[in-house]
Coordinates of C-alpha atoms in Angstrom, one line a residue:
X29 CA 0.0 0.0 0.0
X30 CA 2.8 2.4 0.9
X31 CA 4.6 1.6 -2.3
X32 CA 1.5 2.6 -4.3
X33 CA 1.1 5.9 -2.3
X34 CA 4.7 6.8 -3.1
X35 CA 4.2 6.2 -6.8
X36 CA 4.3 9.8 -8.2
X37 CA 1.1 9.4 -10.3
X38 CA -0.9 8.2 -7.3
X39 CA 0.7 10.7 -5.0
X40 CA 0.0 13.8 -7.1
X41 CA -3.5 12.6 -8.1
X42 CA -4.4 11.9 -4.4
X43 CA -3.1 15.4 -3.5
X44 CA -5.2 16.9 -6.2
X45 CA -8.3 15.1 -5.1
X46 CA -7.7 15.9 -1.5
X47 CA -7.4 19.6 -2.3
X48 CA -10.6 19.5 -4.3
X49 CA -12.4 17.9 -1.3
X50 CA -11.0 20.5 1.1
X51 CA -12.0 23.5 -1.0
X52 CA -15.4 22.0 -1.8
X53 CA -16.0 21.4 1.9
X54 CA -15.1 25.0 2.7
X55 CA -17.4 26.2 0.0
X56 CA -20.4 24.0 0.9
X57 CA -22.6 26.8 2.3
X58 CA -24.9 27.8 -0.6
X59 CA -27.9 29.4 1.1
X60 CA -29.5 30.9 -2.0
X61 CA -29.6 30.5 -5.8
X62 CA -27.2 33.4 -6.3
X63 CA -24.6 31.6 -4.1
X64 CA -25.1 28.2 -5.9
X65 CA -25.3 29.4 -9.6
X66 CA -23.1 32.5 -9.7
X67 CA -21.1 32.4 -6.5
X68 CA -22.8 35.4 -5.0
X69 CA -21.2 37.6 -7.7
X70 CA -18.2 38.1 -5.4
X71 CA -15.2 37.0 -7.4
X72 CA -12.6 39.6 -8.3
X73 CA -10.8 39.8 -11.7
X74 CA -7.8 37.7 -10.8
X75 CA -9.7 34.8 -9.3
X76 CA -12.4 34.8 -12.0
X77 CA -9.8 35.4 -14.8
X78 CA -8.0 32.3 -13.6
X79 CA -11.3 30.4 -13.4
X80 CA -12.3 31.5 -17.0
X81 CA -8.9 30.4 -18.3
X82 CA -9.4 27.2 -16.3
X83 CA -12.8 26.7 -17.9
X84 CA -11.4 27.3 -21.3
X85 CA -8.2 25.4 -21.1
X86 CA -9.8 22.0 -21.0
X87 CA -8.5 18.5 -21.8
X88 CA -8.6 19.6 -25.4
X89 CA -5.8 22.1 -24.7
X90 CA -3.8 20.2 -22.1
X91 CA -3.9 17.0 -24.1
X92 CA -5.5 17.6 -27.5
X93 CA -3.7 20.6 -28.9
X94 CA -0.2 19.3 -28.3
X95 CA -1.5 16.0 -29.7
X96 CA -2.8 17.6 -32.8
X97 CA 0.5 19.5 -33.4
X98 CA 2.3 16.2 -32.9
X99 CA 0.0 14.4 -35.4
X100 CA -0.6 17.0 -38.2
X101 CA 2.1 19.6 -37.7
X102 CA 1.3 23.0 -39.1
X103 CA -2.4 22.5 -39.2
X104 CA -2.3 21.5 -35.6
X105 CA -0.6 24.8 -34.7
X106 CA -3.2 26.6 -36.9
X107 CA -5.9 24.8 -34.9
X108 CA -4.4 26.3 -31.7
X109 CA -4.3 29.8 -33.3
X110 CA -8.0 29.6 -34.1
X111 CA -8.9 28.7 -30.5
X112 CA -7.0 31.8 -29.3
X113 CA -9.0 34.4 -31.2
X114 CA -12.3 33.8 -29.5
X115 CA -11.5 35.1 -26.0
X116 CA -10.4 38.5 -27.5
X117 CA -13.8 38.8 -29.2
X118 CA -15.5 37.9 -26.0
X119 CA -13.7 40.6 -24.1
X120 CA -14.4 43.2 -26.7
X121 CA -18.1 42.6 -27.4
X122 CA -19.8 40.5 -24.8
X123 CA -18.1 40.4 -21.3
X124 CA -19.0 43.9 -20.0
X125 CA -22.6 44.0 -21.3
X126 CA -23.3 40.5 -20.2
X127 CA -22.2 41.3 -16.6
X128 CA -24.3 44.5 -16.5
X129 CA -27.4 42.4 -17.3
X130 CA -26.8 40.6 -14.0
X131 CA -28.6 37.3 -14.8
X132 CA -28.0 33.7 -13.6
X133 CA -27.7 31.7 -16.8
X134 CA -27.2 32.0 -20.5
X135 CA -30.9 31.3 -21.2
X136 CA -31.7 34.2 -18.9
X137 CA -30.2 36.6 -21.4
X138 CA -32.5 35.3 -24.1
X139 CA -35.6 35.4 -21.9
X140 CA -34.9 38.9 -20.6
X141 CA -34.0 40.3 -24.0
X142 CA -37.2 39.0 -25.7
X143 CA -39.6 38.3 -22.7
X144 CA -40.1 34.8 -24.2
X145 CA -40.6 31.5 -22.4
X146 CA -40.4 29.7 -25.8
X147 CA -37.0 31.3 -26.4
X148 CA -35.8 30.2 -22.9
X149 CA -36.8 26.6 -23.5
X150 CA -35.0 26.5 -26.9
X151 CA -31.9 28.2 -25.3
X152 CA -31.8 25.4 -22.7
X153 CA -31.9 22.7 -25.4
X154 CA -29.0 24.4 -27.1
X155 CA -27.1 24.7 -23.8
X156 CA -27.4 21.0 -23.2
X157 CA -26.4 20.2 -26.8
X158 CA -23.2 22.3 -26.6
X159 CA -22.4 21.0 -23.1
X160 CA -22.9 17.4 -24.2
X161 CA -20.4 17.8 -27.1
X162 CA -17.9 19.5 -24.8
X163 CA -18.3 17.1 -21.8
X164 CA -17.9 13.9 -23.7
X165 CA -14.2 14.6 -24.7
X166 CA -13.3 15.6 -21.2
X167 CA -14.6 12.3 -19.9
X168 CA -12.8 10.6 -22.7
X169 CA -9.5 12.2 -21.6
X170 CA -10.0 11.2 -17.9
X171 CA -10.9 7.6 -18.8
X172 CA -8.0 7.3 -21.2
X173 CA -5.5 8.5 -18.6
X174 CA -6.9 6.2 -15.9
X175 CA -6.9 3.3 -18.3
X176 CA -3.4 3.8 -19.6
X177 CA -1.6 4.8 -16.4
X178 CA -3.7 3.3 -13.6
X179 CA -4.8 0.1 -15.4
X180 CA -8.5 0.7 -14.9
X181 CA -11.1 -0.1 -17.6
X182 CA -12.4 2.8 -19.8
X183 CA -15.9 2.3 -18.2
X184 CA -14.5 2.6 -14.7
X185 CA -12.8 5.9 -15.7
X186 CA -16.1 7.3 -16.9
X187 CA -17.9 6.3 -13.7
X188 CA -15.2 7.6 -11.4
X189 CA -14.9 11.0 -13.1
X190 CA -18.7 11.4 -13.2
X191 CA -19.0 10.7 -9.5
X192 CA -16.1 13.1 -8.6
X193 CA -17.9 15.8 -10.6
X194 CA -21.3 15.2 -8.9
X195 CA -19.6 15.7 -5.5
X196 CA -17.3 18.5 -6.6
X197 CA -20.1 20.7 -8.1
X198 CA -23.1 19.4 -6.2
X199 CA -21.6 20.3 -2.8
X200 CA -19.5 23.3 -3.7
X201 CA -21.7 25.0 -6.2
X202 CA -20.2 28.0 -8.1
X203 CA -18.1 29.0 -5.1
X204 CA -16.3 25.7 -4.9
X205 CA -16.2 25.4 -8.6
X206 CA -14.5 28.8 -9.1
X207 CA -11.9 28.3 -6.4
X208 CA -11.1 24.9 -7.6
X209 CA -10.9 26.0 -11.2
X210 CA -8.5 28.9 -10.3
X211 CA -6.2 26.5 -8.5
X212 CA -6.3 23.8 -11.2
X213 CA -5.4 26.4 -13.8
X214 CA -2.2 27.2 -12.1
X215 CA -1.4 23.5 -11.5
X216 CA -1.5 22.7 -15.2
X217 CA 0.1 25.9 -16.4
X218 CA 3.0 25.1 -14.0
X219 CA 3.1 21.5 -15.3
X220 CA 3.5 22.8 -18.9
X221 CA 6.2 25.3 -17.8
X222 CA 8.2 22.5 -16.1
X223 CA 7.9 20.3 -19.2
X224 CA 9.1 23.1 -21.5
X225 CA 12.0 23.8 -19.1
X226 CA 12.9 20.1 -19.2
X227 CA 12.7 20.0 -23.0
X228 CA 15.0 23.0 -23.4
X229 CA 17.4 21.6 -20.8
X230 CA 17.4 18.3 -22.8
X231 CA 18.4 20.1 -26.0
X232 CA 15.1 20.2 -27.8
X233 CA 15.5 23.7 -29.1
X234 CA 12.6 24.6 -31.3
X235 CA 14.3 25.7 -34.6
X236 CA 16.7 22.8 -34.4
X237 CA 14.1 20.0 -33.9
X238 CA 11.7 21.6 -36.4
X239 CA 14.4 21.4 -39.1
X240 CA 15.1 17.8 -38.2
X241 CA 11.4 16.8 -38.4
X242 CA 10.8 18.6 -41.7
X243 CA 13.8 16.8 -43.3
X244 CA 12.7 13.3 -42.1
X245 CA 11.2 10.9 -44.6
X246 CA 10.8 7.2 -44.0
X247 CA 10.0 4.7 -41.3
X248 CA 10.1 5.4 -37.5
X249 CA 12.3 2.9 -35.7
X250 CA 10.8 0.7 -32.9
X251 CA 7.2 1.3 -33.8
X252 CA 6.3 -2.0 -35.6
X253 CA 5.9 -3.9 -32.3
X254 CA 2.9 -1.8 -31.4
X255 CA 1.1 -1.4 -34.8
X256 CA -1.7 -3.7 -35.9
X257 CA 0.1 -4.8 -39.0
X258 CA 3.5 -5.2 -37.3
X259 CA 5.2 -2.7 -39.6
X260 CA 7.1 0.5 -38.6
X261 CA 5.1 3.7 -39.1
X262 CA 6.0 5.8 -42.1
X263 CA 6.4 9.5 -41.7
X264 CA 6.8 12.4 -44.2
X265 CA 8.3 15.4 -42.5
X266 CA 7.7 17.8 -45.4
X267 CA 4.0 17.2 -45.4
X268 CA 3.8 17.5 -41.6
X269 CA 5.7 20.9 -41.8
X270 CA 3.2 22.4 -44.4
X271 CA -0.5 22.9 -44.5
X272 CA -2.7 20.2 -45.9
X273 CA -2.8 17.2 -43.5
X274 CA -5.9 18.5 -41.8
X275 CA -7.1 21.6 -43.9
X276 CA -6.7 20.7 -47.6
X277 CA -7.2 24.3 -48.8
X278 CA -7.7 27.9 -47.8
X279 CA -11.5 27.6 -47.4
X280 CA -11.1 24.8 -44.9
X281 CA -8.7 27.0 -42.9
X282 CA -11.1 30.0 -42.9
X283 CA -14.0 27.7 -41.9
X284 CA -12.0 26.6 -38.9
X285 CA -11.1 30.1 -37.8
X286 CA -14.8 31.2 -38.1
X287 CA -16.1 28.1 -36.2
X288 CA -13.5 28.1 -33.4
X289 CA -13.2 31.9 -32.9
X290 CA -16.9 32.6 -32.8
X291 CA -17.6 29.4 -30.9
X292 CA -16.1 30.9 -27.7
X293 CA -19.0 33.4 -27.8
X294 CA -21.4 30.5 -27.7
X295 CA -20.0 28.4 -24.9
X296 CA -22.4 28.5 -21.9
X297 CA -19.8 27.6 -19.3
X298 CA -17.6 30.5 -20.4
X299 CA -20.4 33.1 -20.7
X300 CA -21.7 32.1 -17.3
X301 CA -18.4 33.1 -15.6
X302 CA -19.0 36.8 -16.3
X303 CA -22.1 36.7 -14.1
X304 CA -19.8 35.9 -11.1
X305 CA -17.9 39.2 -11.2
X306 CA -19.0 42.1 -9.0
X307 CA -19.2 44.5 -11.9
X308 CA -18.6 45.0 -15.6
X309 CA -15.1 46.4 -15.2
X310 CA -14.0 43.3 -13.3
X311 CA -15.6 41.2 -16.0
X312 CA -13.5 42.8 -18.7
X313 CA -10.3 42.6 -16.6
X314 CA -11.1 38.9 -16.0
X315 CA -11.4 38.4 -19.8
X316 CA -8.2 40.2 -20.5
X317 CA -6.3 38.1 -17.9
X318 CA -7.7 34.9 -19.4
X319 CA -6.5 35.9 -22.8
X320 CA -3.0 36.3 -21.6
X321 CA -3.0 33.0 -19.8
X322 CA -4.6 31.1 -22.7
X323 CA -2.2 32.7 -25.2
X324 CA 0.8 31.5 -23.2
X325 CA -0.7 28.1 -22.8
X326 CA -1.4 27.7 -26.5
X327 CA 2.2 28.6 -27.4
X328 CA 3.6 26.1 -25.0
X329 CA 1.2 23.4 -26.3
X330 CA 2.5 23.9 -29.9
X331 CA 6.1 23.7 -28.7
X332 CA 5.4 20.5 -26.8
X333 CA 3.7 18.9 -29.7
X334 CA 6.8 19.5 -31.8
X335 CA 9.0 18.1 -29.0
X336 CA 6.8 15.0 -28.9
X337 CA 7.3 14.5 -32.6
X338 CA 11.1 14.9 -32.3
X339 CA 11.2 12.3 -29.5
X340 CA 9.0 9.9 -31.5
X341 CA 11.2 10.2 -34.7
X342 CA 14.4 9.5 -32.7
X343 CA 12.9 6.1 -31.9
X344 CA 15.1 5.5 -28.9
X345 CA 12.8 6.5 -26.1
X346 CA 11.7 3.9 -23.6
X347 CA 9.5 1.0 -24.6
X348 CA 6.7 2.6 -22.5
X349 CA 6.9 5.9 -24.3
X350 CA 7.1 4.5 -27.8
X351 CA 4.1 2.2 -27.1
X352 CA 2.0 5.0 -25.7
X353 CA 2.8 7.3 -28.6
X354 CA 1.7 4.6 -31.0
X355 CA -1.3 3.1 -29.2
X356 CA -2.5 6.2 -27.2
X357 CA -3.1 8.3 -30.3
X358 CA -3.2 12.1 -30.2
X359 CA -4.6 12.2 -26.7
X360 CA -1.6 10.7 -24.9
X361 CA 1.2 12.7 -26.4
X362 CA 1.7 15.1 -23.4
X363 CA 2.0 12.3 -20.7
X364 CA 4.4 10.4 -23.0
X365 CA 6.6 13.5 -23.4
X366 CA 6.6 13.9 -19.6
X367 CA 7.8 10.3 -19.2
X368 CA 10.5 10.8 -21.8
X369 CA 11.8 14.1 -20.3
X370 CA 11.4 13.6 -16.6
X371 CA 10.5 10.0 -15.8
X372 CA 7.8 9.0 -13.4
X373 CA 7.9 12.1 -11.2
X374 CA 7.2 14.5 -14.1
X375 CA 4.7 12.1 -15.5
X376 CA 2.9 12.0 -12.1
X377 CA 2.7 15.8 -12.0
X378 CA 1.5 16.0 -15.6
X379 CA -1.2 13.4 -14.9
X380 CA -2.4 15.5 -12.0
X381 CA -2.4 18.5 -14.4
X382 CA -4.5 16.6 -16.9
X383 CA -7.0 15.7 -14.3
X384 CA -7.0 19.3 -13.2
X385 CA -7.9 20.4 -16.7
X386 CA -10.6 17.8 -17.0
X387 CA -12.2 18.5 -13.6
X388 CA -12.0 22.3 -14.2
X389 CA -13.8 22.2 -17.5
X390 CA -16.3 19.6 -16.5
X391 CA -17.3 21.5 -13.4
X392 CA -18.0 24.6 -15.5
X393 CA -20.2 22.5 -17.8
X394 CA -22.0 20.9 -14.9
X395 CA -22.8 24.3 -13.2
X396 CA -23.9 25.9 -16.5
X397 CA -26.1 23.0 -17.4
X398 CA -27.6 22.6 -13.9
X399 CA -28.6 26.2 -14.0
X400 CA -30.3 25.6 -17.4
X401 CA -32.3 22.7 -16.0
X402 CA -33.0 23.9 -12.4
X403 CA -33.3 27.7 -12.9
X404 CA -34.5 28.0 -16.5
X405 CA -36.8 25.0 -16.6
X406 CA -37.8 23.9 -13.2
X407 CA -37.9 27.2 -11.3
X408 CA -39.3 29.3 -14.1
X409 CA -42.0 26.9 -15.1
X410 CA -43.0 25.7 -11.7
X411 CA -46.6 26.3 -10.7
X412 CA -45.5 27.5 -7.3
X413 CA -43.0 30.1 -6.1
X414 CA -39.9 28.2 -5.0
X415 CA -37.9 29.1 -1.9
X416 CA -34.1 29.7 -2.2
X417 CA -33.4 26.3 -0.6
X418 CA -35.7 24.6 -3.1
X419 CA -33.9 26.3 -6.0
X420 CA -30.5 25.1 -4.7
X421 CA -31.9 21.6 -4.1
X422 CA -33.1 21.5 -7.7
X423 CA -29.7 22.5 -8.9
X424 CA -28.1 19.7 -7.0
X425 CA -30.6 17.1 -8.4
X426 CA -29.8 18.5 -11.9
X427 CA -26.1 17.8 -11.3
X428 CA -26.9 14.2 -10.5
X429 CA -28.9 13.9 -13.7
X430 CA -26.0 15.5 -15.7
X431 CA -23.5 13.1 -14.2
X432 CA -25.5 10.2 -15.7
X433 CA -26.1 12.0 -19.0
X434 CA -22.5 13.0 -19.6
X435 CA -21.3 9.6 -18.5
X436 CA -23.4 7.9 -21.2
X437 CA -22.0 10.3 -23.8
X438 CA -18.5 9.6 -22.6
X439 CA -19.0 5.9 -23.2
X440 CA -20.0 6.6 -26.8
X441 CA -16.8 8.5 -27.8
X442 CA -14.2 6.0 -26.7
X443 CA -12.1 6.1 -29.9
X444 CA -12.6 9.8 -30.8
X445 CA -10.0 12.7 -30.8
X446 CA -10.4 15.0 -27.9
X447 CA -9.4 18.1 -29.9
X448 CA -11.8 17.5 -32.7
X449 CA -14.8 16.7 -30.5
X450 CA -14.3 20.0 -28.7
X451 CA -14.2 21.8 -32.1
X452 CA -17.6 20.4 -32.9
X453 CA -19.0 22.0 -29.7
X454 CA -17.4 25.3 -30.8
X455 CA -19.2 24.9 -34.1
X456 CA -22.6 24.6 -32.5
X457 CA -21.9 27.5 -30.2
X458 CA -20.7 29.7 -33.0
X459 CA -23.9 28.9 -35.0
X460 CA -26.4 29.4 -32.3
X461 CA -25.5 31.6 -29.3
X462 CA -22.9 33.7 -31.0
X463 CA -25.4 35.3 -33.3
X464 CA -27.9 35.8 -30.5
X465 CA -25.4 37.5 -28.1
X466 CA -23.7 39.7 -30.8
X467 CA -26.9 40.8 -32.4
X468 CA -28.8 40.9 -29.1
X469 CA -26.3 43.2 -27.5
X470 CA -25.4 45.4 -30.5
X471 CA -28.5 45.5 -32.7
X472 CA -31.9 46.9 -31.6
X473 CA -33.8 45.2 -34.5
X474 CA -33.6 41.6 -33.3
X475 CA -36.9 40.0 -32.4
X476 CA -38.2 37.0 -30.4
X477 CA -39.0 35.1 -33.6
X478 CA -35.6 36.0 -35.1
X479 CA -33.8 34.7 -32.0
X480 CA -35.8 31.5 -32.0
X481 CA -35.1 31.0 -35.7
X482 CA -31.4 31.6 -35.2
X483 CA -31.2 29.1 -32.4
X484 CA -33.2 26.4 -34.1
X485 CA -31.8 26.7 -37.6
X486 CA -28.2 27.2 -36.3
X487 CA -28.5 24.1 -34.2
X488 CA -30.0 22.0 -37.0
X489 CA -27.5 23.2 -39.5
X490 CA -24.6 22.4 -37.2
X491 CA -25.9 18.9 -36.4
X492 CA -26.5 18.2 -40.1
X493 CA -22.9 19.4 -41.1
X494 CA -21.4 17.3 -38.2
X495 CA -23.3 14.1 -38.7
X496 CA -24.6 14.1 -42.3
X497 CA -22.3 16.2 -44.4
X498 CA -21.2 13.2 -46.4
X499 CA -24.4 13.5 -48.5
X500 CA -23.2 16.9 -49.8
X501 CA -20.7 17.5 -52.6
X502 CA -17.1 17.1 -51.4
X503 CA -16.5 20.9 -51.8
X504 CA -19.1 21.5 -49.0
X505 CA -17.7 18.9 -46.5
X506 CA -15.6 20.6 -43.8
X507 CA -14.1 19.1 -40.6
X508 CA -15.1 22.3 -38.8
X509 CA -18.0 23.7 -40.9
X510 CA -18.1 27.2 -39.5
X511 CA -18.0 28.8 -42.9
X512 CA -21.4 27.3 -43.7
X513 CA -23.2 27.1 -40.3
X514 CA -22.2 30.4 -38.8
X515 CA -23.6 32.6 -41.7
X516 CA -26.7 30.4 -41.6
X517 CA -27.2 31.3 -37.9
X518 CA -26.6 35.0 -38.4
X519 CA -28.8 35.2 -41.5
X520 CA -31.6 33.3 -39.9
X521 CA -31.7 35.8 -37.0
X522 CA -31.5 38.8 -39.3
X523 CA -34.0 37.8 -42.0
X524 CA -36.7 36.5 -39.6
X525 CA -36.3 39.6 -37.4
X526 CA -36.8 41.8 -40.4
X527 CA -39.8 39.9 -41.6
X528 CA -41.3 39.8 -38.1
X529 CA -40.6 43.4 -37.1
X530 CA -41.9 43.0 -33.6
X531 CA -39.0 44.5 -31.7
X532 CA -39.5 44.3 -27.9
X533 CA -41.0 47.6 -26.6
X534 CA -38.3 48.0 -23.9
X535 CA -35.4 47.6 -26.3
X536 CA -34.0 51.1 -25.5
X537 CA -34.1 50.4 -21.8
X538 CA -32.3 47.1 -22.3
X539 CA -29.6 48.8 -24.4
X540 CA -29.1 51.5 -21.8
X541 CA -28.6 48.9 -19.2
X542 CA -26.1 46.7 -20.9
X543 CA -24.1 49.6 -22.4
X544 CA -24.3 51.9 -19.4
X545 CA -21.2 53.7 -18.2
X546 CA -19.4 52.0 -15.3
X547 CA -20.6 54.2 -12.5
X548 CA -24.3 53.4 -13.5
X549 CA -24.0 49.7 -14.0

């Protein structure tokens, strides 16, 4: 037993879980809906900025982006660049006005803007759809790590992670979630910094290894033992170095930028975070801070992906590392790099960082979706006026339901790529909520029917392009179909609003509220 506890991966993971339990216990007092869903709106810009970055830098960034760079080279780095744009747009156009509104959930914005129960219900459906796409890859990452490094089954990994999140969010609410997210952000950022330092110390200088990789052409030594056909893997460095492995042409690249950049404006768990600031100024500062952290993180992820490819091409890493790089796919590149650079101690720290990324992002999804179910559906459509305790209790029961719902989704995506699954969630967000928030905040002419049309048509267009695009001509098939679905979402809102013409009577009052000067808000 003692030997297991002294194993770095067990030691760091137990320390992480113990810290989560401690913070959650300290944050368990949630006396009213404001405490549970938005943390009493008491978090300053530093704490909330850390939490926003923690929410945003999920398993897709900690594991997936380095993995995509490792796998597809230039296009993987471009993928990372596309993710980084969205937070800037959020800070410029949405963060301040959203906080001035002072609501509890994303669907609240839709309901308040258009005074519509129908719009609220549809917004909840879209929240659950986006959160489902986003939660599934986080659970995939957790289960994959537990399976590969702790010897558990994939199914156990899904069950364990779901139970941790039910406790984590159900007991701590937004207060515990925010504090844990802030801590977990700095854990995984420090893990990346340590890995980068170890790589530089080991001689993996960026320009040098990039040149070696781009010149490589042939088979990779010591990989045949782990492939299904028993043959060494063939790699072409020139193709990896240039665009084309993921995005075959310019339009695919543009489609990715549109889908991923605008997708941030449609992520419920990110938007919700701005309700927790005490005022609009703090919300904007939180957004700016999260931009800085995320930009640093993305740059480190690209570098580590290149380091991973260099280690793999050398072919002389340990048997464990070579096996994991072959059989683990894109998702296990970062832990494999950690093992190669720093042995079991660095691996243990990185595994804890990966769990921190997964727990942080999942907790945001749980709290956003529980608000959609308990606040936007149960409380708003209940036949009786609920007490504050009843609202909190409804939120906790919603979290139990979500644990089961997300767990089932996690079981269905066992062989998928984390980074690409998250991109699909961004596509849905960009095509649904992004038009509603941008036009709802900055255009007086949007109407209830226009908003409903945008949400419904944007969601259906996204789901069609994700699941059924193969029936279309090849020129219209995109991995990230933002170039098609996002214009459809915006045009649906604009055209139907123009045809409808029934602009809410209090539109000027709403605009004054969300665009008020700081001393008035």
